[in-house]
Structure formats: C-alpha cells, structure tokens
mmCIF file of C-alpha atoms in Angstrom:
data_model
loop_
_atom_site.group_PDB
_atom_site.id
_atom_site.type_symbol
_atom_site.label_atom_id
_atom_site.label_comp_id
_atom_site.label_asym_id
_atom_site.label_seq_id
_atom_site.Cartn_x
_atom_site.Cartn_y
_atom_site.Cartn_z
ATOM 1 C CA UNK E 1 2.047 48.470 5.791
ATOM 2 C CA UNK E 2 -0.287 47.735 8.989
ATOM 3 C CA UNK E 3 0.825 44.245 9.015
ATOM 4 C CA UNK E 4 4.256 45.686 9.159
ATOM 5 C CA UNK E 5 3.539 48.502 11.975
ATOM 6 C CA UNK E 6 1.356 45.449 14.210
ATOM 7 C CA UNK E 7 4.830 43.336 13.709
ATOM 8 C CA UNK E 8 7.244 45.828 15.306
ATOM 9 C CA UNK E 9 4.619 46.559 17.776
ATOM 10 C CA UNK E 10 3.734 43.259 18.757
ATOM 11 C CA UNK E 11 6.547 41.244 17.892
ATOM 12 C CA UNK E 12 5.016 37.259 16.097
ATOM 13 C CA UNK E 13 6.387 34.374 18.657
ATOM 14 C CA UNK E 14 6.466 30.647 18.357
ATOM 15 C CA UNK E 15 3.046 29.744 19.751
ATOM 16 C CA UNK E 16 4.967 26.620 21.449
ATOM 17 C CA UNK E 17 8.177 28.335 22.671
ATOM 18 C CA UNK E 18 7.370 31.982 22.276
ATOM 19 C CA UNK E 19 10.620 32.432 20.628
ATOM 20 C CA UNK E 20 10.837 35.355 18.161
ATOM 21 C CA UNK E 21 9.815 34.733 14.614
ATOM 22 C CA UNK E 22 10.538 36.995 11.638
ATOM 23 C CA UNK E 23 7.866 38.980 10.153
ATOM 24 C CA UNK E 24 5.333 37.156 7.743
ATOM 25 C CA UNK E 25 6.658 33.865 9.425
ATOM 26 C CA UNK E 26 4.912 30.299 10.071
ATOM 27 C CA UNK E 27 2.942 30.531 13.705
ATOM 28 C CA UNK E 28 5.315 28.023 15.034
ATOM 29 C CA UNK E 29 9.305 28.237 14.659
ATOM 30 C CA UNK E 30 11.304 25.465 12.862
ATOM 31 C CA UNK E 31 12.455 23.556 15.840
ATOM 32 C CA UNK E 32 8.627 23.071 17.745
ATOM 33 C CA UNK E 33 7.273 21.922 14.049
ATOM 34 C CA UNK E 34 6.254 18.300 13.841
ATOM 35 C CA UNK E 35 8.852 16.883 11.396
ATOM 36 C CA UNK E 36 8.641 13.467 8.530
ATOM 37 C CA UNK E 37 10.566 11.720 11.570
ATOM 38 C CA UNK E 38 7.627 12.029 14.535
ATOM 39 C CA UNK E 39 5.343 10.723 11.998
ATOM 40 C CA UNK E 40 3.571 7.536 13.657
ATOM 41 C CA UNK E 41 4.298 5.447 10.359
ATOM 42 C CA UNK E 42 8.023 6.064 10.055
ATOM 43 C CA UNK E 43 8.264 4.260 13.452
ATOM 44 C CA UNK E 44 6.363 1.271 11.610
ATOM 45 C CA UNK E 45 8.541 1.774 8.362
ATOM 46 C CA UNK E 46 5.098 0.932 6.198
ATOM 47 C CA UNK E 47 1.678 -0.038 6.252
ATOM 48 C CA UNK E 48 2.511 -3.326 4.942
ATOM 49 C CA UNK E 49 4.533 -3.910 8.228
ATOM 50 C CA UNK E 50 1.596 -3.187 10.737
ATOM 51 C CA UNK E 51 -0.808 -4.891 12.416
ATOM 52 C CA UNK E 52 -4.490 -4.248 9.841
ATOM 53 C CA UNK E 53 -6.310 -3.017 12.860
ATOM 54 C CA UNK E 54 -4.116 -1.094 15.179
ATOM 55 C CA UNK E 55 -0.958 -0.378 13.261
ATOM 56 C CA UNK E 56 1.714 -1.858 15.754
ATOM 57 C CA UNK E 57 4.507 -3.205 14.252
ATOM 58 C CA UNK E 58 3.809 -6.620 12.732
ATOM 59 C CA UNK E 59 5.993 -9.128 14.015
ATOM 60 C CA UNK E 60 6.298 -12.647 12.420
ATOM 61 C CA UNK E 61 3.477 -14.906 12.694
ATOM 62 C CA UNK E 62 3.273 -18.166 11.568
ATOM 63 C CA UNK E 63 -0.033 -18.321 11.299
ATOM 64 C CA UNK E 64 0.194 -15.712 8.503
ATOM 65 C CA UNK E 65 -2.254 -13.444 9.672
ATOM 66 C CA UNK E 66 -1.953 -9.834 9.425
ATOM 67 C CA UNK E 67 -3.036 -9.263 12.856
ATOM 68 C CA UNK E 68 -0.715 -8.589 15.965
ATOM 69 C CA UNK E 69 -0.330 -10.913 18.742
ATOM 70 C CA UNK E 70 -2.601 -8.450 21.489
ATOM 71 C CA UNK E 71 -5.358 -7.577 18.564
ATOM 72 C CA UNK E 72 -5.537 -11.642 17.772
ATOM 73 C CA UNK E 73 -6.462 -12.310 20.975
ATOM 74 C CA UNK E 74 -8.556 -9.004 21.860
ATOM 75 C CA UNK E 75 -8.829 -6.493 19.059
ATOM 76 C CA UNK E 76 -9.567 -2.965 19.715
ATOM 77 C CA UNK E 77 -13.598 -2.417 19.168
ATOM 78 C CA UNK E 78 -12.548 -0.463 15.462
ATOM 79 C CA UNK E 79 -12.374 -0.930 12.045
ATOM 80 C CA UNK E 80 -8.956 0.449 11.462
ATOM 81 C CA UNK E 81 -6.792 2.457 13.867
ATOM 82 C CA UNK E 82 -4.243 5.412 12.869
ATOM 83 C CA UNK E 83 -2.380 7.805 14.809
ATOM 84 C CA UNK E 84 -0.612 10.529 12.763
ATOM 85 C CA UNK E 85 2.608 11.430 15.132
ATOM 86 C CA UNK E 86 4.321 8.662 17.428
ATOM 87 C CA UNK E 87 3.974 10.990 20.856
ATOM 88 C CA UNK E 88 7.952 12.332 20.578
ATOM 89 C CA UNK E 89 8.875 15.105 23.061
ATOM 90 C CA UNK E 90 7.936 18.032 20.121
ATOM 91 C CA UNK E 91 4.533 16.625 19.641
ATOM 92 C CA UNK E 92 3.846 16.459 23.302
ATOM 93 C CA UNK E 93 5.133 19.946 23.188
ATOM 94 C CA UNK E 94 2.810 20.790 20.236
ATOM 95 C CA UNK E 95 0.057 18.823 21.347
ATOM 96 C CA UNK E 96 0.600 20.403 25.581
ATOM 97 C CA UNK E 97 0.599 24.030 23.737
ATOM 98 C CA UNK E 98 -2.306 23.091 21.463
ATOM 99 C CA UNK E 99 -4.705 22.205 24.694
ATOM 100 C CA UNK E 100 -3.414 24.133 27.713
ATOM 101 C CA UNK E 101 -1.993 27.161 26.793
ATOM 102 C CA UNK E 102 -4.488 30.293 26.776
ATOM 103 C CA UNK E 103 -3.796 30.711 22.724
ATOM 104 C CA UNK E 104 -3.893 27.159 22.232
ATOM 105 C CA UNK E 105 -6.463 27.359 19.675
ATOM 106 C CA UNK E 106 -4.671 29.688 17.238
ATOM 107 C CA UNK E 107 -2.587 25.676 16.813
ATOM 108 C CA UNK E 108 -5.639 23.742 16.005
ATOM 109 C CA UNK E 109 -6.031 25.041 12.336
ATOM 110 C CA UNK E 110 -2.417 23.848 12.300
ATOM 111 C CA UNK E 111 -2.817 20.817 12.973
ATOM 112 C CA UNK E 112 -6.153 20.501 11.052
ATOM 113 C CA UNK E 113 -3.667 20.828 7.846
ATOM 114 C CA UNK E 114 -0.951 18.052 9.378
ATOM 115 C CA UNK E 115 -4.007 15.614 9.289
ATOM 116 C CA UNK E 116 -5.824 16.191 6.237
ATOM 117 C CA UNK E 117 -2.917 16.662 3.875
ATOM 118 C CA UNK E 118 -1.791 12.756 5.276
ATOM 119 C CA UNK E 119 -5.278 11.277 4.925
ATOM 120 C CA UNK E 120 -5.242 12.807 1.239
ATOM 121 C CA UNK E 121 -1.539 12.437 0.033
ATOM 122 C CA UNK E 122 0.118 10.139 2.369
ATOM 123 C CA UNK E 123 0.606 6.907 0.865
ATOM 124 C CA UNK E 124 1.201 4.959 4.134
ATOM 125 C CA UNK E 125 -2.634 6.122 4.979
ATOM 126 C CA UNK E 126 -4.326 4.838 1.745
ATOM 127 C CA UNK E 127 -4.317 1.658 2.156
ATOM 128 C CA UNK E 128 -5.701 2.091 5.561
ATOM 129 C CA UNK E 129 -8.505 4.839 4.858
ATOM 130 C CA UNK E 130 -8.325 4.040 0.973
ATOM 131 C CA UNK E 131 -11.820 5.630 0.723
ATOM 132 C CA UNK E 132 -12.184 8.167 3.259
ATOM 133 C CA UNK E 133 -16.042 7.571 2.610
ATOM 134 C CA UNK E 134 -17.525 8.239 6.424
ATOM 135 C CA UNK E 135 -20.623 9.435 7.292
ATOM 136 C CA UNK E 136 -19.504 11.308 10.538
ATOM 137 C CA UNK E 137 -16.842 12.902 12.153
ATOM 138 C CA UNK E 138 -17.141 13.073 15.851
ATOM 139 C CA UNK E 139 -14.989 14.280 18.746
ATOM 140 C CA UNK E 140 -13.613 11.960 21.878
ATOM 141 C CA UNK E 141 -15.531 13.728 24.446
ATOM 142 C CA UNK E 142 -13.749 16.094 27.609
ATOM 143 C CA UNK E 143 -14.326 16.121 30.636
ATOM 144 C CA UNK E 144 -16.871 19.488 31.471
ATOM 145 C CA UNK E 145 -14.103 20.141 34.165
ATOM 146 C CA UNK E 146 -11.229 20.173 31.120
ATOM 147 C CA UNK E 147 -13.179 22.416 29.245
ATOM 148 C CA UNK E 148 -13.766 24.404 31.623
ATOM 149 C CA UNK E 149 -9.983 24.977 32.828
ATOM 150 C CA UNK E 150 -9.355 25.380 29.080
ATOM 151 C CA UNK E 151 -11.834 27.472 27.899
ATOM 152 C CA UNK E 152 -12.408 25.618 24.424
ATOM 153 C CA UNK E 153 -12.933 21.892 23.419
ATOM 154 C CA UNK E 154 -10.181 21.539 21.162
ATOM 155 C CA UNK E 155 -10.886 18.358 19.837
ATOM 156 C CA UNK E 156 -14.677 19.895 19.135
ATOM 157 C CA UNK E 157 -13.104 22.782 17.441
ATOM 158 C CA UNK E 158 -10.576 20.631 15.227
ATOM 159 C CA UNK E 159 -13.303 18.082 14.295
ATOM 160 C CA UNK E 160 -15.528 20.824 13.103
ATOM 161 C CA UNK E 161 -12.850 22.045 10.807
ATOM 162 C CA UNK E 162 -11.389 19.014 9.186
ATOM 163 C CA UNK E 163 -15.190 17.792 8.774
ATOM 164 C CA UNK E 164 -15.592 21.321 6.999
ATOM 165 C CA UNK E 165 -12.203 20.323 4.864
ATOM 166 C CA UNK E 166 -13.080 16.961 4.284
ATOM 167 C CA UNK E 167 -16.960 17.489 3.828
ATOM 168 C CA UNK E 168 -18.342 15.215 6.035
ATOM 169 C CA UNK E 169 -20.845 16.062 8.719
ATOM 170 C CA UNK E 170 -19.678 16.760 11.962
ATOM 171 C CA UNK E 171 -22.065 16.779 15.321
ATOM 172 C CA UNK E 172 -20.828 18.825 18.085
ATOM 173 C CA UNK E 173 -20.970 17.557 21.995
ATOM 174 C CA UNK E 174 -22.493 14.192 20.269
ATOM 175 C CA UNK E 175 -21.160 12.545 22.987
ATOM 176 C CA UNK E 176 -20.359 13.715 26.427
ATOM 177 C CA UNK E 177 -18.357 12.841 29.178
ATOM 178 C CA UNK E 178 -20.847 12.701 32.352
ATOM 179 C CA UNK E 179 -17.699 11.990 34.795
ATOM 180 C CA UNK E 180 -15.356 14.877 35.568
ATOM 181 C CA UNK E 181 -12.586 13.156 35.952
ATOM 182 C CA UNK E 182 -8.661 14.418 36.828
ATOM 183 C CA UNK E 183 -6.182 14.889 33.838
ATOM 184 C CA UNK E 184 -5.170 11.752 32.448
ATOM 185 C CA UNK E 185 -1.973 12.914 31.779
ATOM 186 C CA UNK E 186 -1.362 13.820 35.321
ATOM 187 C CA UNK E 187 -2.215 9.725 36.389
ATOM 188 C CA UNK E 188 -0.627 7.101 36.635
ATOM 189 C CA UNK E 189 -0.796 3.693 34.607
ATOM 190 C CA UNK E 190 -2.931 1.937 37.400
ATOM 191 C CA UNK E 191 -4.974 4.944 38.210
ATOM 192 C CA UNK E 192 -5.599 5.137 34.410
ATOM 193 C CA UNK E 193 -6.935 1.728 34.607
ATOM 194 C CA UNK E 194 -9.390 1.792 37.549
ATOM 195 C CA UNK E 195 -10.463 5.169 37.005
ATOM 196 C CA UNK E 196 -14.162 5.187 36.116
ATOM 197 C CA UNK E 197 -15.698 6.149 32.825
ATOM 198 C CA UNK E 198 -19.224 7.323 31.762
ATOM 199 C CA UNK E 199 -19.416 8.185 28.335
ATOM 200 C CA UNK E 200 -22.837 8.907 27.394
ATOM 201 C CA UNK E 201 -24.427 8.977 23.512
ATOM 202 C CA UNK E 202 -26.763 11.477 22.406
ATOM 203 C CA UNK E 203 -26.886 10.555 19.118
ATOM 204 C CA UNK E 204 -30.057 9.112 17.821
ATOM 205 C CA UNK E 205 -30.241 5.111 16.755
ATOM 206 C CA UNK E 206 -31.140 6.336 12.708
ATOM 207 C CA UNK E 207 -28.101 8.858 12.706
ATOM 208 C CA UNK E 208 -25.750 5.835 13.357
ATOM 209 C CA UNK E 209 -27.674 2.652 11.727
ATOM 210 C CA UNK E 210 -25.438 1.880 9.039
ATOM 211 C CA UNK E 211 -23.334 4.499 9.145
ATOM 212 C CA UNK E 212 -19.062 4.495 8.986
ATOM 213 C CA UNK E 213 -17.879 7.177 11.747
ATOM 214 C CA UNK E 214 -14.799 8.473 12.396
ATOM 215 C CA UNK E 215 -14.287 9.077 16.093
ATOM 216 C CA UNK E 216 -10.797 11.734 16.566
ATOM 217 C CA UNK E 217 -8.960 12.251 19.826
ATOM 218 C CA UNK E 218 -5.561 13.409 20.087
ATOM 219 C CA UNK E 219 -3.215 11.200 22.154
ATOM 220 C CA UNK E 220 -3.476 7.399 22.091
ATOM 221 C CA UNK E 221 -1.894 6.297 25.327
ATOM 222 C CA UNK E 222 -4.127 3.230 26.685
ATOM 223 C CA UNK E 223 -7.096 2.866 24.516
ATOM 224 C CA UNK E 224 -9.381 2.488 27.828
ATOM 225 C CA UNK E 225 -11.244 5.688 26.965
ATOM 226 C CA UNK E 226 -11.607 5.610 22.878
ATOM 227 C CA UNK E 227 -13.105 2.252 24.070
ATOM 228 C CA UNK E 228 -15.652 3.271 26.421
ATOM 229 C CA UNK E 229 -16.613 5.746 23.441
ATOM 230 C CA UNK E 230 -16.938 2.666 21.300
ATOM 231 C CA UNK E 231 -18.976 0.861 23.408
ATOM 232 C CA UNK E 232 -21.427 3.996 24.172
ATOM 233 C CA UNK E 233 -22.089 3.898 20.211
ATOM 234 C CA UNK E 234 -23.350 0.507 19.876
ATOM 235 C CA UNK E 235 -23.426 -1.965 17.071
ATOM 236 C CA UNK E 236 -25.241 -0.495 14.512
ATOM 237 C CA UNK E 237 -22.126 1.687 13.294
ATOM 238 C CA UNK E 238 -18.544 0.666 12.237
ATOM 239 C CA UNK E 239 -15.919 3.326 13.438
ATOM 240 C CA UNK E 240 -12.434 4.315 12.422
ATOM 241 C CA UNK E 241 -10.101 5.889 15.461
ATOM 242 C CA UNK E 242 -7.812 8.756 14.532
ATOM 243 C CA UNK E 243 -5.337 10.089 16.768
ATOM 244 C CA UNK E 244 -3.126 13.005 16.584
ATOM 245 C CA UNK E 245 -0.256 11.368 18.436
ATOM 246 C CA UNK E 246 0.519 7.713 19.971
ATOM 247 C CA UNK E 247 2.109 6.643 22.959
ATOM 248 C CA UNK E 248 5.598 4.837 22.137
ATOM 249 C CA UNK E 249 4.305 2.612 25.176
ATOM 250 C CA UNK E 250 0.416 1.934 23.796
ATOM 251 C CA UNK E 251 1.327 -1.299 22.972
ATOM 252 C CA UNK E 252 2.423 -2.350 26.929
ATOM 253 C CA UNK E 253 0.001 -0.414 28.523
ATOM 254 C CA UNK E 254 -3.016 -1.922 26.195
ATOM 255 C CA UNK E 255 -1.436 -5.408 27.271
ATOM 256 C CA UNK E 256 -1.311 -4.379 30.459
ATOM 257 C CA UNK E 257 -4.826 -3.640 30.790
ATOM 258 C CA UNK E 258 -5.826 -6.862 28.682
ATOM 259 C CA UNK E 259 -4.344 -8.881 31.109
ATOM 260 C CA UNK E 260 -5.987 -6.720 34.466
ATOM 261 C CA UNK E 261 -9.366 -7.021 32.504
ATOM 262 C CA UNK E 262 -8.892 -11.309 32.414
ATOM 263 C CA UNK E 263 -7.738 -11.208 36.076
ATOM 264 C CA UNK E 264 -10.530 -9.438 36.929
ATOM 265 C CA UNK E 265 -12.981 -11.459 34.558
ATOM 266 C CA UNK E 266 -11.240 -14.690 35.415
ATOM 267 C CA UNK E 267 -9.767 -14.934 38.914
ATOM 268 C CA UNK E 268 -7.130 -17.452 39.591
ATOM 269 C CA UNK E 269 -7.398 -20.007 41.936
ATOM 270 C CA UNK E 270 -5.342 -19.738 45.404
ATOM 271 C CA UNK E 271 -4.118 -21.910 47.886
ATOM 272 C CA UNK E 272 -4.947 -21.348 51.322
#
C-alpha cells in the first residue's frame, strides 16, 4: 500500500531517459536496456572467431595462429581481454547515465547483474574465463578530479559488488590515479595519446606474487590507460581486463598508437 501511495506521489522514471515507468517496473524502460544485439560477442559472432587475447575478430592467418595481426606483433600486457557490450549509442547512454548523472549509482547494481550473469551463463565467455578462479578484483583507477565532479567512484562501487557476488576479494583505491587529468571522453584521439599517465600501486609485492587479478573498467576505447595500470602492477601477477563496453574503433585507435609508440621508439631517417 505505501509502495503504491510513494508511486503516485513520486512517479518511477527511466533512470537513463526519465521517461515514465509503470508502477513495480524495471529501473530502466525497455528502449535504454542493453539488448542480446549490443553484446560485444555478437559483433564477433563467437569466441572461436576472435583473436585468444583481445577478442577482435580473427581474420585469416596463414600462419594458423589464433592471434590477431596487432596482438602478434604487440599484444596487450593481459592474459585474456573481454568487453561485455560493443560501445552502441544505448550503452553509451547507459554507461553516460551510470557515471555522470547525480543518481547514477542507483545503475551500477544493474549492471553488476549484466556482468555476472555472462561470466556465469554465457557460453561465448567460458572458454575465455573457463575458471573464473582470480584472486582479486580491482578497479581501473579515476582521476581524484572525476570523483570529485561525480561524487562516487563507480567503478569502486561496482567492483565491490560483483567481488561480493562472485566471492573474490576486492581492495578498494588499490591503485590510484596521481594525475588529474581532463575527461577522456571529452579528448581527442591524439590528445588521448600524449596525455600523461601516473598510475601508482599501493598494493603490497606478497598480495600480488602469484596471484590471477582481474582489473575492471568500463569503456575500452584505446587501451593506453588499462596499460599503464598493467605496467604499475608488475610481473609477479597475471591479469584478466574486463570492460563494460568497447569501442567499435579499439582496434584502429590501438594500431594507431602502436605505430606512434615505434615512431617514437624508432625514428626514421630524413633527408636533408
């Protein structure tokens, strides 16, 4: 009866949209709802069809490797890569709502569900986390200056609940972003690129030493900060990257940045 009363007084909305939704309704209306279609995989038809490490479509090789032409020649620094939506224009909806908006949170235990019903039913994800057996769950780090302007570290907060759903331990703030940086989304390719990253560990050397970790952010778009993450963990673990969402344009931009990296690395010879 007070559920009803609180409904016709405070009429539920789409937490994406804010359309009207009838009483006793899902959070988020049929139309801003991640569908089967936005699912990363479905772009890739099957696992069998992807490259082992990142996932791309697997073109043919002769060679008969099951590696794609960028990870043969530089591989991401990860065990296996997996990104659960391909970044369509309602996940970037859901994802923009999720992080920015002031009730963005209320969409993280959402999302939480999306993610752990694929890593535990989806049969495109077994044979890429066929034994879901990590040691840690941790969180791509924010910029202080994001949080701030949010108000919440929603990657932090999501983290903490799948690790709670998939009983695994989860540190908080493990690792920590020590540049405050502008919005990634709001630069450009090249400014992505040569922007400057500090990503700094505070994990100890006998929490990782051995240890299989999954690291979680939510959009895959270069791979240039995941990475610096990587490298601020050292050797001494192996780590799985999950992503909520994936750039339809990951595979270019990581290319791109490949090929800026060797230029920079390897400087060709000119003629005066």
């Amino acid at each position: 009866m007070l559920d009803q009363m609180l409904d016709f007084l405070y009429p539920p909305s789409c937490l994406v949209c804010d359309s009207l939704l009838p009483s006793g309704s899902h959070r988020v209306c049929r139309d801003c709802r991640p569908r089967v279609e936005d699912l990363f995989v479905s772009k890739v038809f099957d696992s069998t069809s992807a490259c082992h490490t990142c996932m791309e479509r697997l073109t043919l090789r002769t060679d008969g490797t099951s590696y794609c032409n960028i990870c043969s020649h530089a591989s991401l620094p990860f065990s296996k890569v997996f990104s659960l939506w391909a970044y369509t224009y309602r996940v970037e909806q859901f994802l923009g709502s999720m992080k920015y908006r002031s009730n963005g949170y209320n969409l993280i235990p959402l999302a939480v569900e999306y993610v752990f019903d694929s890593l535990t039913t989806g049969s495109a994800t077994d044979s890429l986390f066929s034994k879901r057996n990590w040691d840690l769950i941790l969180a791509s780090p924010s910029s202080s200056r994001s949080i701030s302007n949010r108000g919440f570290h929603h990657m932090a907060i999501f983290c903490r609940l799948l690790a709670s759903k998939m009983r695994v331990p989860f540190r908080a703030f493990a690792l920590e972003s020590l540049i405050d940086s502008e919005r990634q989304a709001t630069l450009s390719l090249e400014q992505r690129v040569s922007s400057n990253l500090s990503i700094k560990n505070n994990l100890n050397l006998s929490e990782l030493e051995g240890k299989r970790v999954l690291l979680v952010d939510d959009v895959l778009t270069t791979g240039k900060t995941v990475s610096a993450v990587r490298e601020a963990l050292g050797d001494r673990c192996k780590v799985d990257l999950l992503t909520l969402a994936r750039s339809f344009n990951f595979s270019k931009n990581r290319l791109y940045l490949v090929n800026k990296r060797s230029a920079i690395e390897s400087p060709s010879e000119r003629t005066v």
